Coordinates of C-alpha atoms and ligand atoms in Angstrom, one line a residue:
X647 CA 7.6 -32.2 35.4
X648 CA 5.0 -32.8 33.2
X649 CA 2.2 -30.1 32.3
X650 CA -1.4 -30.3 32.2
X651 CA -2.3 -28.7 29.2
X652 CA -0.4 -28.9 25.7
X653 CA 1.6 -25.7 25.5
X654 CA -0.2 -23.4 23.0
X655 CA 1.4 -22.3 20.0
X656 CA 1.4 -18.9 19.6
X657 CA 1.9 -16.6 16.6
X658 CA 5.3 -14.6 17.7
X659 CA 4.3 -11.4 17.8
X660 CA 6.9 -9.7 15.7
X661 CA 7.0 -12.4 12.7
X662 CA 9.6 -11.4 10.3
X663 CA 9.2 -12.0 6.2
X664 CA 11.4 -11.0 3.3
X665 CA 9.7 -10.3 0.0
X666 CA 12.0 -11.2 -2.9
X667 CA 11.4 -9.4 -6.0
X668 CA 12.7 -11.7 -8.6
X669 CA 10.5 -10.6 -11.7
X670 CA 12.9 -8.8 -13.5
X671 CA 14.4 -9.5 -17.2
X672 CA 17.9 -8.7 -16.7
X673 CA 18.4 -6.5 -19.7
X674 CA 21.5 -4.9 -18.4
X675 CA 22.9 -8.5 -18.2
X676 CA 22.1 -9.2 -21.6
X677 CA 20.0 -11.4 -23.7
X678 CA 18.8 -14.7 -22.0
X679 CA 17.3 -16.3 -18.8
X680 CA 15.3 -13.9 -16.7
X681 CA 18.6 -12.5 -14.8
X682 CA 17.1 -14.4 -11.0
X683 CA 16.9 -17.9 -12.6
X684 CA 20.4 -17.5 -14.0
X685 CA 22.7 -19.7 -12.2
X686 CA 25.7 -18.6 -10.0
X687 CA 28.1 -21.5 -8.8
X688 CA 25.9 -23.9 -10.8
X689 CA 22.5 -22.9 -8.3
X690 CA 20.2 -20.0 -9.6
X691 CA 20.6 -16.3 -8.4
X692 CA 17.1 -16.5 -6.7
X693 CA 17.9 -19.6 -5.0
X694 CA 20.9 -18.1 -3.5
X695 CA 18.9 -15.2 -2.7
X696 CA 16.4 -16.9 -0.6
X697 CA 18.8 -19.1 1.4
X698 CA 20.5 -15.2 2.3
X699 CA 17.5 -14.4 3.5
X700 CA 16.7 -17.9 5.5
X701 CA 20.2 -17.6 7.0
X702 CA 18.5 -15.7 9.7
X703 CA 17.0 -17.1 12.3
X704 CA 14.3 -14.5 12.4
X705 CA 12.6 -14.4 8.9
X706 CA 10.0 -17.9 9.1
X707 CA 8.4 -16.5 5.9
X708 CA 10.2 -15.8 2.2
X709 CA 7.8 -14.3 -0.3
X710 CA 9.4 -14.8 -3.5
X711 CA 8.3 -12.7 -6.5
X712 CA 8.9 -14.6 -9.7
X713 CA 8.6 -13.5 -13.7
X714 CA 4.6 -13.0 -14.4
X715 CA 5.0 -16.2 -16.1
X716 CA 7.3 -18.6 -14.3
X717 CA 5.3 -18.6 -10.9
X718 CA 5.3 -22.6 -11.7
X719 CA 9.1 -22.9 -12.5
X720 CA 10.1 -21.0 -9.9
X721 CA 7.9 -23.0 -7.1
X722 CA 9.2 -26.0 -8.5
X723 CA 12.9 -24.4 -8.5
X724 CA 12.2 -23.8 -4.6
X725 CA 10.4 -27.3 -4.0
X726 CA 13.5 -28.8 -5.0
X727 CA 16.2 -27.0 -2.7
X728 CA 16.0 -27.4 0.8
X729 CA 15.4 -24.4 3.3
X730 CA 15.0 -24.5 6.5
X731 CA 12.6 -26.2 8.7
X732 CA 11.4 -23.3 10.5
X733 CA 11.0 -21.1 6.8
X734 CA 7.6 -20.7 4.9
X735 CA 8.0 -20.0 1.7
X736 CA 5.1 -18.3 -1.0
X737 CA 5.9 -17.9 -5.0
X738 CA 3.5 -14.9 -6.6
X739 CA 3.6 -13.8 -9.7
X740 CA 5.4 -10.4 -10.1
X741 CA 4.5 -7.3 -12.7
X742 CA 6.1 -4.9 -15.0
X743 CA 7.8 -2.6 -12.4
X744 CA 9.9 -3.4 -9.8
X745 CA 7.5 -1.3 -7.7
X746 CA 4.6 -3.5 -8.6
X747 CA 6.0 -6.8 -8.0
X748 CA 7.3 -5.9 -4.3
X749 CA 3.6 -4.4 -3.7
X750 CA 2.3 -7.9 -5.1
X751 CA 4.3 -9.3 -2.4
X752 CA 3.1 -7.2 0.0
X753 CA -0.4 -8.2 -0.6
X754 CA 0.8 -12.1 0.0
X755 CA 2.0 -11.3 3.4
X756 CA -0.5 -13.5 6.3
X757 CA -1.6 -10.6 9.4
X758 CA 0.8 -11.8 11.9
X759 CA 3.6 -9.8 10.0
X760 CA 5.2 -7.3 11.1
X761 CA 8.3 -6.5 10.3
X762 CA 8.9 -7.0 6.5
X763 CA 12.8 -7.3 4.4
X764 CA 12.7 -6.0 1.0
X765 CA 15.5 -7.7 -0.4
X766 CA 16.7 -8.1 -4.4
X767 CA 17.1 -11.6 -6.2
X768 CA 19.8 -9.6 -8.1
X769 CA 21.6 -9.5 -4.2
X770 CA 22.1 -13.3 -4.0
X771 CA 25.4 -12.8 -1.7
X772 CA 24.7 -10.8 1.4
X773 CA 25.6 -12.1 4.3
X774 CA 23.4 -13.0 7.1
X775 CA 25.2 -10.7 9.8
X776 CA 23.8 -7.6 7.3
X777 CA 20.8 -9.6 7.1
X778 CA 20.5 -9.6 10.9
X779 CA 21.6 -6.0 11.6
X780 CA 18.8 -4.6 9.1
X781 CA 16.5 -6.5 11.4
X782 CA 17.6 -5.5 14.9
X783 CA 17.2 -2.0 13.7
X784 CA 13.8 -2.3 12.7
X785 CA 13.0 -4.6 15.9
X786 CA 15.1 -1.5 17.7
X787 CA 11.9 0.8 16.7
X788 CA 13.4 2.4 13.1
X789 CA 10.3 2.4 10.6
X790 CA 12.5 1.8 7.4
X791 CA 16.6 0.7 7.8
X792 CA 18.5 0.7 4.6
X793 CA 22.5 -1.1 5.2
X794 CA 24.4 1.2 2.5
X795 CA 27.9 1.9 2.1
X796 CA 30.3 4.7 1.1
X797 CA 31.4 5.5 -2.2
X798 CA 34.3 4.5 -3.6
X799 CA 33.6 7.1 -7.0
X800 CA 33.2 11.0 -6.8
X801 CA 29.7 11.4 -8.2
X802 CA 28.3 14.0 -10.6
X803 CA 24.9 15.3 -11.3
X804 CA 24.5 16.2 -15.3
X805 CA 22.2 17.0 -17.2
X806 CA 21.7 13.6 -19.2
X807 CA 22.2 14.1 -22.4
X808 CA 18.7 11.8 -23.4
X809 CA 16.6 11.6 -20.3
X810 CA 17.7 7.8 -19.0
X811 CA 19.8 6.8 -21.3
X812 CA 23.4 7.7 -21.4
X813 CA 24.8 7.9 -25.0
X814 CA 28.4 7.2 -25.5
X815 CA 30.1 10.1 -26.7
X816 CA 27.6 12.5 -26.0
X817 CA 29.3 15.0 -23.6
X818 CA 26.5 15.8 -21.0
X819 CA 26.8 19.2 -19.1
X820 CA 27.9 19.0 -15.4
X821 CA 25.2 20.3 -12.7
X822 CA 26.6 19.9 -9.5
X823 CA 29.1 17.7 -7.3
X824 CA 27.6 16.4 -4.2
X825 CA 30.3 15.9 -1.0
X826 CA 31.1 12.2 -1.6
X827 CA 31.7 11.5 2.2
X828 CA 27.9 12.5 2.3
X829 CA 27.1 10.1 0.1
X830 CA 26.2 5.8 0.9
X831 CA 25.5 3.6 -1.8
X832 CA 21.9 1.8 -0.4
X833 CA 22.1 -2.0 -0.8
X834 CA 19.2 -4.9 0.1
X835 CA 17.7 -6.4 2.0
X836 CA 15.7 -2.9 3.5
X837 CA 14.0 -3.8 6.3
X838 CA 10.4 -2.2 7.5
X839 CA 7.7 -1.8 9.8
X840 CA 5.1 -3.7 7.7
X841 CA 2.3 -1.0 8.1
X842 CA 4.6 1.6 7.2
X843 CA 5.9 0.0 3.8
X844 CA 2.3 -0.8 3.3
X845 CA 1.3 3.0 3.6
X846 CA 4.3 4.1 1.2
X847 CA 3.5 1.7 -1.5
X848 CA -0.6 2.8 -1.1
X849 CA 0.7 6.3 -1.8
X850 CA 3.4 6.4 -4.0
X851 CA 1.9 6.0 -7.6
X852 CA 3.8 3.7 -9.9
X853 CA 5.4 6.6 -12.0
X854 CA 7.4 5.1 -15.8
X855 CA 10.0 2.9 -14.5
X856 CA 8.6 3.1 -11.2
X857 CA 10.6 3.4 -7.7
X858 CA 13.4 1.7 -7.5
X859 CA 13.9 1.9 -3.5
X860 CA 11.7 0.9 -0.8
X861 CA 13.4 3.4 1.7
X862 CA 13.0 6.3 -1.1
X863 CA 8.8 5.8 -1.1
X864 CA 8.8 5.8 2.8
X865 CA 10.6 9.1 2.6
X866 CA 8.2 10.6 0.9
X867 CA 5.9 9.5 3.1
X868 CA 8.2 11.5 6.0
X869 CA 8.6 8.9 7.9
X870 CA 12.2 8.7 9.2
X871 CA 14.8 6.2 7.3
X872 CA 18.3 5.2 8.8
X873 CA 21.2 3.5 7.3
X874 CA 23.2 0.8 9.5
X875 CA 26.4 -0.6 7.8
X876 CA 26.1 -2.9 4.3
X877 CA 28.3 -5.5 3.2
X878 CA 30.4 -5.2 -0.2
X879 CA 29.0 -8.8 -0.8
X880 CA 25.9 -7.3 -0.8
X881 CA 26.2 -5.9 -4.4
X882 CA 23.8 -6.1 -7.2
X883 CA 25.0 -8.7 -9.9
X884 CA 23.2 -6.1 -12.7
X885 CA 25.8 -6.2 -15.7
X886 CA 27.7 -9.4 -17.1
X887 CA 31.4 -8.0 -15.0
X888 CA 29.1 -8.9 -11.8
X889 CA 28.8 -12.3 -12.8
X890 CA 32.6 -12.5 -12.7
X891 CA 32.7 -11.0 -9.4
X892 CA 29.9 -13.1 -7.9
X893 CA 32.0 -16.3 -9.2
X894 CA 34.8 -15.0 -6.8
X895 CA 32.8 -14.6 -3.9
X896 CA 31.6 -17.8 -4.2
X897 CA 34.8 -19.3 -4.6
X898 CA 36.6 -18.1 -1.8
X899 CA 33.6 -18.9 0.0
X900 CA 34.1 -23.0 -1.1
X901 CA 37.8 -21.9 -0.1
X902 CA 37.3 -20.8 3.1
X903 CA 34.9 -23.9 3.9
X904 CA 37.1 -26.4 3.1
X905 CA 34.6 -27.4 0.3
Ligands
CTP1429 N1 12.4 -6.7 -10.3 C1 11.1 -7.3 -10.2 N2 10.1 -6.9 -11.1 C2 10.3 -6.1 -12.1 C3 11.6 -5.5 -12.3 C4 12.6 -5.9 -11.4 O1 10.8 -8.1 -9.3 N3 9.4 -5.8 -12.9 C5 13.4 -7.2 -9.4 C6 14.6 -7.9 -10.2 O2 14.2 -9.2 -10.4 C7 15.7 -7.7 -9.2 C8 15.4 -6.4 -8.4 O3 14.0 -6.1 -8.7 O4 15.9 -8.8 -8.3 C9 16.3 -5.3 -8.7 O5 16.1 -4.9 -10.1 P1 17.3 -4.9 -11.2 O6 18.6 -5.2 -10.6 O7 17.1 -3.7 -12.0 O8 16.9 -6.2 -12.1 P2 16.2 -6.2 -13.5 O9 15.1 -5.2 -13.6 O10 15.9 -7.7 -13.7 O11 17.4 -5.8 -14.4 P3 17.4 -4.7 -15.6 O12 17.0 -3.4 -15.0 O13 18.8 -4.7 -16.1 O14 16.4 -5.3 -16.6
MG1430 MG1 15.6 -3.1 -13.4

């Protein structure tokens, strides 16, 4: 049967993005490439990254938050891999704080958003079930869901013997123990009510380094936060033994594939 009229295409009403930050140096990996354009499995980090985040069905829109200045490179990086059809994709440049460059992201997000993924270029192997489950809980009504895991190390709080940087050799005074089974580990991608994540980052001033968790400034907002189930794929490639371990992963991967 045919219809009269065209059918109209309407904005979906709960459009889904993921904002990338991808702006950082990498100085914990050592000297080089900005750590999201180094290349895992010869494809870089942040291209990786943003296929993760594609993998779902639900996010049409990546916003990709690139070095201040390799906006160019990295939208030429993009251009050249393919995503898919149904994914949008927009390359801003990021700033000195991990803080600022997601809030940069934020501001390149089109009104018919609504539910937004925070999600790390320095995360380039979650899998899309995580992916999915930190969306169904934000779809589900949660403001701000963070997929974490347990610990596999007792943690201590000391007091540090330089503020922020630890000092081999310099024994540094134990404060307390926190109950490890208390305890998750928060991974990416964090998934939000837009407005919400908008609200925390209007409040929370960018303080030094900065915050380094989405969830955290939405907390201090008082707005309530939940943890569904991460992935140990989902880890942070931060210091040169990650690059070993991402290798792996993406090795047994080809294995399993048949590649
Ligand atoms: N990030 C960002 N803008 C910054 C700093 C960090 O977009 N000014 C991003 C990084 O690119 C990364 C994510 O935030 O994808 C998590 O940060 P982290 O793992 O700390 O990466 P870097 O800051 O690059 O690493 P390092 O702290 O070792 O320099
Ligand atoms: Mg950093």
């Amino acid at each position: 049967m045919s219809s009269m009229s065209p059918t109209p295409a309407e904005p979906s009403p709960s459009r889904t993005a993921a904002v990338i930050p991808a702006a950082g140096r990498g100085v914990r990996l050592g000297p080089g490439t900005p750590k999201a354009l180094r290349a895992l499995g010869g494809t870089p980090m942040l291209i990786h990254a943003v296929r993760a985040m594609a993998a779902s069905r639900a996010v049409t829109l990546v916003v990709l938050v690139a070095p201040p200045d390799g906006a160019a490179e990295v939208k030429n990086l993009i251009d050249g891999h393919a995503l898919p059809e149904r994914t949008d994709y927009v390359v801003v440049p990021g700033g000195a704080t991990r803080q600022e460059s997601v809030r940069l992201g934020l501001d390149a997000l089109p009104d018919d958003v609504s539910v937004v993924l925070v999600h790390d270029a320095a995360r380039p192997l979650v899998p899309v079930d995580t992916v999915d489950a930190v969306i169904e809980a934000v779809r589900d009504g949660a403001p701000a869901v963070v997929p974490a895991l347990p610990l596999a190390d007792t943690v201590k709080e000391v007091e540090p013997a330089e503020p922020g940087v630890p000092e081999p050799g310099v024994p540094e005074p134990v404060l307390s123990t926190p109950v490890r089974a208390r305890l998750r580990a928060v991974q990416t991608p964090q998934g939000f009510d837009r407005d919400t994540l908008v609200r925390a980052h209007e409040s929370v001033a960018v303080d030094g380094e900065g915050a380094t968790d989405d969830a955290g400034m939405v907390e201090r907002l008082g707005a309530p936060v939940v943890v569904v189930p991460g992935h140990e794929e989902a880890f942070k490639v931060t210091r040169p033994l990650d690059l070993v371990l991402a290798e792996a992963v993406l090795a047994r991967r080809r294995a399993n594939d048949g590649f």
